[in-house]
Coordinates of C-alpha atoms and ligand atoms in Angstrom, one line a residue:
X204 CA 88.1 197.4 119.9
X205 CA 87.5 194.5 122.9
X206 CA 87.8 191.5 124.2
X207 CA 86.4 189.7 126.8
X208 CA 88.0 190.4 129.9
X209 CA 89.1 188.9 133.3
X210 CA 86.3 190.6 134.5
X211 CA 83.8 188.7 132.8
X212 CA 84.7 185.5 134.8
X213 CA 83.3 186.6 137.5
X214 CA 84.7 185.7 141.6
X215 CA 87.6 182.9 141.0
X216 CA 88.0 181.6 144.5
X217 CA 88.1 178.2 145.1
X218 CA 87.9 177.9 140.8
X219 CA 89.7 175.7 138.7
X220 CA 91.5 178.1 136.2
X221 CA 92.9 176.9 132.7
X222 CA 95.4 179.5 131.8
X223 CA 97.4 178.8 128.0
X224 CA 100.2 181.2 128.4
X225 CA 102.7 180.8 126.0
X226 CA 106.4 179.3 127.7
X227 CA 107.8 178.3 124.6
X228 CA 111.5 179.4 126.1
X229 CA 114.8 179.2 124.3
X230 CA 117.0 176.3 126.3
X231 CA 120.5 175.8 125.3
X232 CA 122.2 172.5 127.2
X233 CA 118.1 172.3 129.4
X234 CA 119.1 176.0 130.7
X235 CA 116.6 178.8 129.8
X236 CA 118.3 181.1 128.0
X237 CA 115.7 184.1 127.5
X238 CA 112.7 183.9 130.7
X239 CA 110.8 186.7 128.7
X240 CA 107.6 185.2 128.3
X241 CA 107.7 183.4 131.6
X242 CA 108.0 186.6 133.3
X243 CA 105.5 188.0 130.7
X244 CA 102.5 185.9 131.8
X245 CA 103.2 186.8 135.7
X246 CA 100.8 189.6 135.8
X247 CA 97.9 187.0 134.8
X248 CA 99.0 184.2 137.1
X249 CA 99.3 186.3 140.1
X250 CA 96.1 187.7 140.0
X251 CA 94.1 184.7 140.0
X252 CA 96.7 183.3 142.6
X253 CA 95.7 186.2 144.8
X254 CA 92.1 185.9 143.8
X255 CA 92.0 182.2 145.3
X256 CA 91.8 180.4 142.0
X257 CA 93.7 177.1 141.2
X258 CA 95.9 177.7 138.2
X259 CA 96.6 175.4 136.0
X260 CA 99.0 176.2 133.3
X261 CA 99.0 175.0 130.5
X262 CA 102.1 175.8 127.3
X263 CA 103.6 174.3 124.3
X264 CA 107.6 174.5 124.2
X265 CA 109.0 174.3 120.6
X266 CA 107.7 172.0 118.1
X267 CA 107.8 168.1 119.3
X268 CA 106.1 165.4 117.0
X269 CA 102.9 165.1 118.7
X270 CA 104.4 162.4 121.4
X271 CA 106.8 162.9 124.8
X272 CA 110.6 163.7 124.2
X273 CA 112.3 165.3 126.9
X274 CA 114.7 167.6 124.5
X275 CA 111.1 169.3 124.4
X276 CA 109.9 168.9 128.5
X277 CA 108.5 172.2 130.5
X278 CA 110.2 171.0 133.9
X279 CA 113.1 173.7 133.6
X280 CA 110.0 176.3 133.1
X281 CA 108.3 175.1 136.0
X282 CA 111.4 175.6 138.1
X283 CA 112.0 179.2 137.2
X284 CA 108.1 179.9 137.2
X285 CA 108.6 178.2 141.0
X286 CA 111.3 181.0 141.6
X287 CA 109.5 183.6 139.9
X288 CA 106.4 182.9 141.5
X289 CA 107.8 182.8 145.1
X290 CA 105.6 179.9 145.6
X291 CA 105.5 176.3 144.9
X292 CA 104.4 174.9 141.3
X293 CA 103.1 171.2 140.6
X294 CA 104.7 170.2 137.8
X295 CA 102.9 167.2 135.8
X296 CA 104.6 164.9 133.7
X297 CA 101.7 164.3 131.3
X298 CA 99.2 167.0 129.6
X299 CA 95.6 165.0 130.1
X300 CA 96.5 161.8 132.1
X301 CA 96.6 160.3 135.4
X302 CA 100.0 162.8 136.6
X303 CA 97.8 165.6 135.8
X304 CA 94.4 164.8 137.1
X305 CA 96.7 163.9 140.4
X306 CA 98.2 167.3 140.2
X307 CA 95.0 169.6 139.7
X308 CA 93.0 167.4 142.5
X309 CA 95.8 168.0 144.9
X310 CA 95.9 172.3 144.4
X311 CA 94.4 174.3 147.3
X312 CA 93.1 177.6 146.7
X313 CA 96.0 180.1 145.1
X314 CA 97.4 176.9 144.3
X315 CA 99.5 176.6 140.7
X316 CA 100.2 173.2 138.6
X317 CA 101.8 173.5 135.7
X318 CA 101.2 170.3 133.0
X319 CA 103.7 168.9 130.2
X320 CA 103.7 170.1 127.0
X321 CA 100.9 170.3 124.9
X322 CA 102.5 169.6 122.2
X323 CA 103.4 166.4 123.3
X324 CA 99.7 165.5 121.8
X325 CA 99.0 165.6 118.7
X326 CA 95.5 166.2 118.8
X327 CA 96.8 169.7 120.0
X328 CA 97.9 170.9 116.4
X329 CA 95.7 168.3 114.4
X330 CA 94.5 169.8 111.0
X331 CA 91.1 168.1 111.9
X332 CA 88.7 170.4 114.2
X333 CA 87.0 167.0 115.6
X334 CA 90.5 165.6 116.7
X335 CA 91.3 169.1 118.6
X336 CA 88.1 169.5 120.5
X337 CA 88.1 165.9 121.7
X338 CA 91.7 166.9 122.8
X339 CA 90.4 170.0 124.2
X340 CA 87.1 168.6 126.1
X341 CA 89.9 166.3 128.1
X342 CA 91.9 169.2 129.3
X343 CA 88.2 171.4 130.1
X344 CA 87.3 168.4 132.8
X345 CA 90.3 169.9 134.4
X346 CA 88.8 173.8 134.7
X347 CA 85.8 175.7 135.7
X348 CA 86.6 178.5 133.5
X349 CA 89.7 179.2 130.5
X350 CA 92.1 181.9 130.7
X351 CA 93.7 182.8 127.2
X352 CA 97.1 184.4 127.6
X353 CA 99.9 182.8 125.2
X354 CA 100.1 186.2 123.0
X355 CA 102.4 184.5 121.0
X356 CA 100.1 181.7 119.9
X357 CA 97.1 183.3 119.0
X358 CA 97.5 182.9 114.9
X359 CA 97.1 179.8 115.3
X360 CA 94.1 177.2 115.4
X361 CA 94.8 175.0 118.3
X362 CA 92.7 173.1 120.9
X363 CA 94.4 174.4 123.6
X364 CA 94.1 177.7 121.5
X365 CA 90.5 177.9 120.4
X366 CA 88.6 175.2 121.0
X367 CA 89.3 175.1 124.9
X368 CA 88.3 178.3 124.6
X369 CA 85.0 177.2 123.1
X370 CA 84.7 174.5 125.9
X371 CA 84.9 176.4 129.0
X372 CA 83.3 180.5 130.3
X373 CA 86.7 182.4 128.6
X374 CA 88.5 185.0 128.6
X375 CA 91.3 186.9 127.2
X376 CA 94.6 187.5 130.1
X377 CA 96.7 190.6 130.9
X378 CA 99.3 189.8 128.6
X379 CA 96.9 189.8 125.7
X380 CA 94.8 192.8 127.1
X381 CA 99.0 194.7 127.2
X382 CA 100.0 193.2 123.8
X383 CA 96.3 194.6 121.9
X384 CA 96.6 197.5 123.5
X385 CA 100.0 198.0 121.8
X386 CA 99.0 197.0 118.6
X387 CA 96.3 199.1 118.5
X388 CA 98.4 202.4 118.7
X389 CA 100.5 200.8 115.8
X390 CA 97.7 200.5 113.6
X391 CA 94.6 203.1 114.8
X392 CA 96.3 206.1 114.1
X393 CA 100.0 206.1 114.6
X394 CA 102.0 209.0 115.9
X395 CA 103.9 210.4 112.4
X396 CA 106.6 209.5 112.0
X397 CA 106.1 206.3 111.6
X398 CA 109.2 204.0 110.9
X399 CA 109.1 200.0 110.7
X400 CA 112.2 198.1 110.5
X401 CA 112.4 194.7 108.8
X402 CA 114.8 192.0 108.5
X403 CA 115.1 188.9 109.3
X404 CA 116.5 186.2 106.9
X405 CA 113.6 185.7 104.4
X406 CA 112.0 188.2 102.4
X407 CA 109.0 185.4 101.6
X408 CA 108.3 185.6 105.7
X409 CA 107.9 189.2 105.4
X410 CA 105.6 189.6 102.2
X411 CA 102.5 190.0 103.9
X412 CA 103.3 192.5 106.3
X413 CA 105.1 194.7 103.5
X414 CA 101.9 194.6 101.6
X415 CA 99.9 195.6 104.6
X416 CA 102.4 198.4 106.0
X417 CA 103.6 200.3 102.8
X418 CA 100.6 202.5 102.8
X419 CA 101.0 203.3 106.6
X420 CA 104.1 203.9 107.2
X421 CA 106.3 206.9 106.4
X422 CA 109.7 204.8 106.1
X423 CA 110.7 201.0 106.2
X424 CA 114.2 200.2 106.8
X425 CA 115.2 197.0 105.2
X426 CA 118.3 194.9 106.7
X427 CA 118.9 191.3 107.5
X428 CA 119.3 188.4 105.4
X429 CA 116.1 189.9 103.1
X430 CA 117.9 193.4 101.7
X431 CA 120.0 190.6 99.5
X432 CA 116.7 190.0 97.4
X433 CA 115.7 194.1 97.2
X434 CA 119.7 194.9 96.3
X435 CA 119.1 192.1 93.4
X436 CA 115.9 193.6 92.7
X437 CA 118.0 196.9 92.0
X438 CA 120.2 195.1 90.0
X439 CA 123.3 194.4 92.5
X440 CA 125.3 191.7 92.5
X441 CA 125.2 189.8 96.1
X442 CA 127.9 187.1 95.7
X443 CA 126.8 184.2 97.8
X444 CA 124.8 185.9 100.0
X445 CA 121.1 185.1 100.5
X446 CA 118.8 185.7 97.8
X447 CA 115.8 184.5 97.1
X448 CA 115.4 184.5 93.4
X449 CA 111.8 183.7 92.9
X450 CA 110.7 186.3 94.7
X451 CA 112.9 189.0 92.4
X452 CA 109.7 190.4 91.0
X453 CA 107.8 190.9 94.1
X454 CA 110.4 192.6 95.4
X455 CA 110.4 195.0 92.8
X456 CA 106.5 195.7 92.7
X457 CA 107.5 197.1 96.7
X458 CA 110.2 199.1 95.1
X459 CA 107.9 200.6 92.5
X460 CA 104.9 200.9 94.9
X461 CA 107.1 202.8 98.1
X462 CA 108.1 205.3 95.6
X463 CA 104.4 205.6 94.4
X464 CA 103.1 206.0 97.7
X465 CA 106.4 208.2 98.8
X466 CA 107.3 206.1 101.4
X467 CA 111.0 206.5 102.2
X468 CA 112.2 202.3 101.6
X469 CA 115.6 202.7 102.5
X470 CA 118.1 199.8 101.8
X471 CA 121.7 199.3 103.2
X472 CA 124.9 202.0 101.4
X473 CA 127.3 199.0 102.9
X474 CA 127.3 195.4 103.9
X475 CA 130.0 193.7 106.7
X476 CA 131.2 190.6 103.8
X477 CA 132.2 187.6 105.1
X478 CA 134.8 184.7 103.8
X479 CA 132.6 182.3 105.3
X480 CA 129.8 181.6 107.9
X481 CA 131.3 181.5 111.1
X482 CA 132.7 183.7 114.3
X483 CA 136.1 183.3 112.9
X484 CA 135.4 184.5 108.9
X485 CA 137.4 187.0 107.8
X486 CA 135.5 189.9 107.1
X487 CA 135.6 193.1 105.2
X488 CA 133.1 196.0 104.8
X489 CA 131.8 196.5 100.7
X490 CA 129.9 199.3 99.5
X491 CA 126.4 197.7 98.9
X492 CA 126.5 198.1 95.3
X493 CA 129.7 196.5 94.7
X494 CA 129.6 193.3 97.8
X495 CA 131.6 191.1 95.1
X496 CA 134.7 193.4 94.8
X497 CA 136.1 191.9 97.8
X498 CA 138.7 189.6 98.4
X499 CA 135.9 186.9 98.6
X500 CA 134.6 187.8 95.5
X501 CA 132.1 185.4 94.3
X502 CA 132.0 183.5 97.4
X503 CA 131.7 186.5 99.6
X504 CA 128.5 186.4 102.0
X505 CA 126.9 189.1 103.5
X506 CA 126.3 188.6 107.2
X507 CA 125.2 192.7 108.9
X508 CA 124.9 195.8 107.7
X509 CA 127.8 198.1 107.7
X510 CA 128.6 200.5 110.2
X511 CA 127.1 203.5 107.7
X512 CA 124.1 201.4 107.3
X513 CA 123.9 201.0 110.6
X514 CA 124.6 205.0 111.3
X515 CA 121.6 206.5 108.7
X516 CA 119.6 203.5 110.4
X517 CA 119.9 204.7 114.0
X518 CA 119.1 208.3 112.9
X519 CA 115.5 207.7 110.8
X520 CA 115.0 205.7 114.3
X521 CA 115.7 207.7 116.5
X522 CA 113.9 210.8 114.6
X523 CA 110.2 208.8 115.0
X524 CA 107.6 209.1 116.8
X525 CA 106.7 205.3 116.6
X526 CA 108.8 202.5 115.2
X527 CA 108.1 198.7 115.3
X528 CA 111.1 196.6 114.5
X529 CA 110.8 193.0 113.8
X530 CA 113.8 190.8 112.7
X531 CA 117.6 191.1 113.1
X532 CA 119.8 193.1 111.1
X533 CA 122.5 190.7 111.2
X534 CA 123.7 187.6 112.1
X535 CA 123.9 189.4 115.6
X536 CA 124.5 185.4 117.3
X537 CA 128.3 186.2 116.0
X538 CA 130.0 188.3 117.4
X539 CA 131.4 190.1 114.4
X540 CA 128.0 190.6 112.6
X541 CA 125.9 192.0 115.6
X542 CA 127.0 196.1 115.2
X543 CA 124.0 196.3 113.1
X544 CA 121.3 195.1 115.4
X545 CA 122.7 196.5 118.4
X546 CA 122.7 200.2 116.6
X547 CA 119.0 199.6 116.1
X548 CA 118.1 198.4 119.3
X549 CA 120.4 201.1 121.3
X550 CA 118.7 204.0 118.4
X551 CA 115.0 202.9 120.1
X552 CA 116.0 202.7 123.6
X553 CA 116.9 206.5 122.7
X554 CA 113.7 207.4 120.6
X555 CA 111.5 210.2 121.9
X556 CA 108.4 207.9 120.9
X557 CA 106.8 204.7 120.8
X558 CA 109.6 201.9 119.9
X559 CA 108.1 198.8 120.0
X560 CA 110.4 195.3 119.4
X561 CA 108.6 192.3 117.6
X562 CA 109.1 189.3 119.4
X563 CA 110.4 186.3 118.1
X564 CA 114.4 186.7 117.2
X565 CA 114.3 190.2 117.7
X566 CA 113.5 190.0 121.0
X567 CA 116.3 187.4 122.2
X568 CA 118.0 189.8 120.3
X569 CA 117.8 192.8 122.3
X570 CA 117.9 190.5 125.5
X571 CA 120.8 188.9 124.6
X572 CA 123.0 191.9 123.6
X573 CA 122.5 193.1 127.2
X574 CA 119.4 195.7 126.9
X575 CA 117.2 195.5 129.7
X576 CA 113.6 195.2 128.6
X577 CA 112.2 198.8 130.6
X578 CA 114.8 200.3 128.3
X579 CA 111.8 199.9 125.4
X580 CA 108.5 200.9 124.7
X581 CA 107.5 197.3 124.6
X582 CA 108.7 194.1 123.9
X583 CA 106.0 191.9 122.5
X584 CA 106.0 188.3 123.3
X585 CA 104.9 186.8 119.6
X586 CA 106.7 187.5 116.6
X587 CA 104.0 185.5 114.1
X588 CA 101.2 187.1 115.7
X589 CA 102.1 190.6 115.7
X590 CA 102.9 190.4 112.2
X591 CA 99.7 188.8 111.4
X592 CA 97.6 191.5 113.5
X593 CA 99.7 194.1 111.1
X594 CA 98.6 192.4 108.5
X595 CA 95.0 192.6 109.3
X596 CA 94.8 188.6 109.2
X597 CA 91.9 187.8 111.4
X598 CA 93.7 185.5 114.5
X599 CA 91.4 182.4 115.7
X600 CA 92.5 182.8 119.4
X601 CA 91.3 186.2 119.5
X602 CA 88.3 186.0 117.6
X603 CA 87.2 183.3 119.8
X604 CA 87.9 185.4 122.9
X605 CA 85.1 188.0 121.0
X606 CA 87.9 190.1 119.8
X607 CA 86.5 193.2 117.3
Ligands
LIG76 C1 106.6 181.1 118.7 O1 107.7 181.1 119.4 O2 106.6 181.5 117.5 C2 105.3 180.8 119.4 O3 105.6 180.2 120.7 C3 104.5 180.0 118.6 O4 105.1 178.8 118.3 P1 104.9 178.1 116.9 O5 105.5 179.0 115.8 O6 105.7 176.8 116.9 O7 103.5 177.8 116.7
LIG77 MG1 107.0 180.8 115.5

């Protein structure tokens, strides 16, 4: 498998650089709350700072309606790139318009600009191709050449995403080089055994990737909001917990089709019930076959796996030789409901194998129970997109980088 390289652009001194990383942050109250992908496009930006280039960044954060609003701004990521960095970044208060043509004319060599939100455009994520590249031929005017290196926005089909790429010489950046290469020892060949572990609230999120793992994998652990449709699907009540009814009958073709296959699906033995959603619910731990013989009863929710669960969890984990894990076991954002994450995470910091953590949820997950990232095999910076590379979904971004 390749992709065009860094390489393959040749001496950058004294070039304008394009580089779509991918800052779309978590801020709570304008404060970053998880720098992960800021720090995970440094490798990128400080090579073509050392190699001379002027970098312009470019980023979408979160999903504004195609025009400014300042709930949506990347000035707090500019500042901690700025800190990051160790060096001074532009920051432009428009995508394509007079703040950023001001801002890439005044960058020196090893210089860095970084320009508002993409998304603030929205030719950006326009559904038609001739609205994106008009979009996309305003930001090229701004580069002599395109680095690619938002991982985590490579499913989808966006002018800063493909057809800059089209626009200007391209090429695909460290982080996507790192996150490939990951993905490839998932999927060419994994070291047996191989374990995936799914949850996540929604079952219809996850259909795909089921589909596409169940005859490569040696056991899926099921937990999260999801195991609520597969204990239905077994014919368990789930009281007011999340279930997704319609998909009922999917979920049992997956049952049927693990056993067929003799992959090991294991589901939950117990489930933390709650009185109510909230940090304050009273809460009691049901065996997973009987969640509405508590004192909730009917209105009983299911918010984490139980500590048993969690226990047999931790051990198929740890007792791997690759596991990718994408989606929280719990409601791990309350306090009360996060023992079932945090067993998983802590079971593949201790793996003697490959453990890598799927972006997205998960990995705020990890970060924000108090794991340090070197404690993993990798963290990947895009949830969506790894699961669409497991499912074998060819991704636009890539493709256009000559991925194959
Ligand atoms: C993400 O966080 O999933 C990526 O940044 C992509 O964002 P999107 O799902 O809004 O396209
Ligand atoms: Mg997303």
């Amino acid at each position: 498998m390749s992709i065009r390289t860094l390489a393959s652009l040749g001496d950058l001194r004294g070039k304008r650089v394009i580089v779509r990383c991918d800052l779309n942050v978590p801020l709570k109250d304008g404060q970053i709350t998880d720098d992960g992908r800021i720090r995970a496009s440094l490798p990128t930006l400080n090579t073509l700072i050392h190699a001379g280039a002027r970098v312009i960044i470019v980023s979408h954060l979160g999903r504004p309606d195609g025009e400014p609003d300042a709930r949506y701004s990347l000035e707090p990521v500019a500042q901690r790139l700025c800190e990051l960095l160790g060096k001074p970044v532009v920051f432009a208060h428009d995508t394509v318009g007079s703040a950023a043509e001001d801002a890439v004319n005044g960058l020196e060599d090893g210089g860095v600009a970084l320009l508002e939100n993409l998304r603030f455009n929205a030719p950006e994520t326009s559904k038609e191709a001739d609205q994106r590249q008009a979009f996309a031929a305003k930001l090229a005017r701004f580069g002599d050449a395109f680095v690619s290196d938002g991982f985590g926005v490579v499913h989808r089909k966006q002018a800063s995403v493909f057809e800059l790429a089209e626009a200007l010489p391209s090429a695909a950046g460290l982080l996507i080089e790192q996150e490939l290469g990951v993905l490839e020892r998932l999927t060419v060949s994994p070291e047996k055994p191989y374990t995936v572990v799914l949850g996540g609230s929604k079952v219809s999120d996850k259909l795909s990737v089921i589909d596409a793992l169940l005859p490569k994998v040696d056991t899926l652990l099921v937990g999260g909001g999801m195991l609520f449709t597969f204990l239905y699907a077994q014919g368990h009540a789930v009281a007011s917990s999340l279930l997704e009814a319609d998909q009922v009958d999917t979920v049992k073709g997956y049952l049927a089709r693990a056993e067929e296959l003799g992959v090991d699906l294991v589901l939950p033995t117990d489930i933390v019930v709650a009185s109510k959603f909230g940090a304050d619910a009273e809460h009691v731990v049901a065996r997973a076959d009987a969640i509405e013989d508590t004192p909730f009863g009917a209105s009983g929710l299911g918010l984490d796996i139980g500590p048993e669960s969690a226990a047999a969890f931790a051990e198929r984990i740890r007792s791997s030789k690759t596991v990718f894990w994408n989606g929280p076991m719990g409601v791990f954002e309350l306090a009360p409901f996060a023992a079932g994450t945090r067993a998983v995470a802590q079971a593949l910091t201790e793996l003697d194998g490959f453990g890598v953590v799927g972006g997205g949820d998960s990995a705020a997950a990890v970060r924000a129970l108090g794991f340090a990232d070197d404690q993993f095999g990798h963290i990947s910076t895009g949830g969506g997109a790894s699961l669409e590379f497991l499912e074998g979904k060819r991704l636009p971004g890539l493709e256009v980088l000559g991925w194959q």
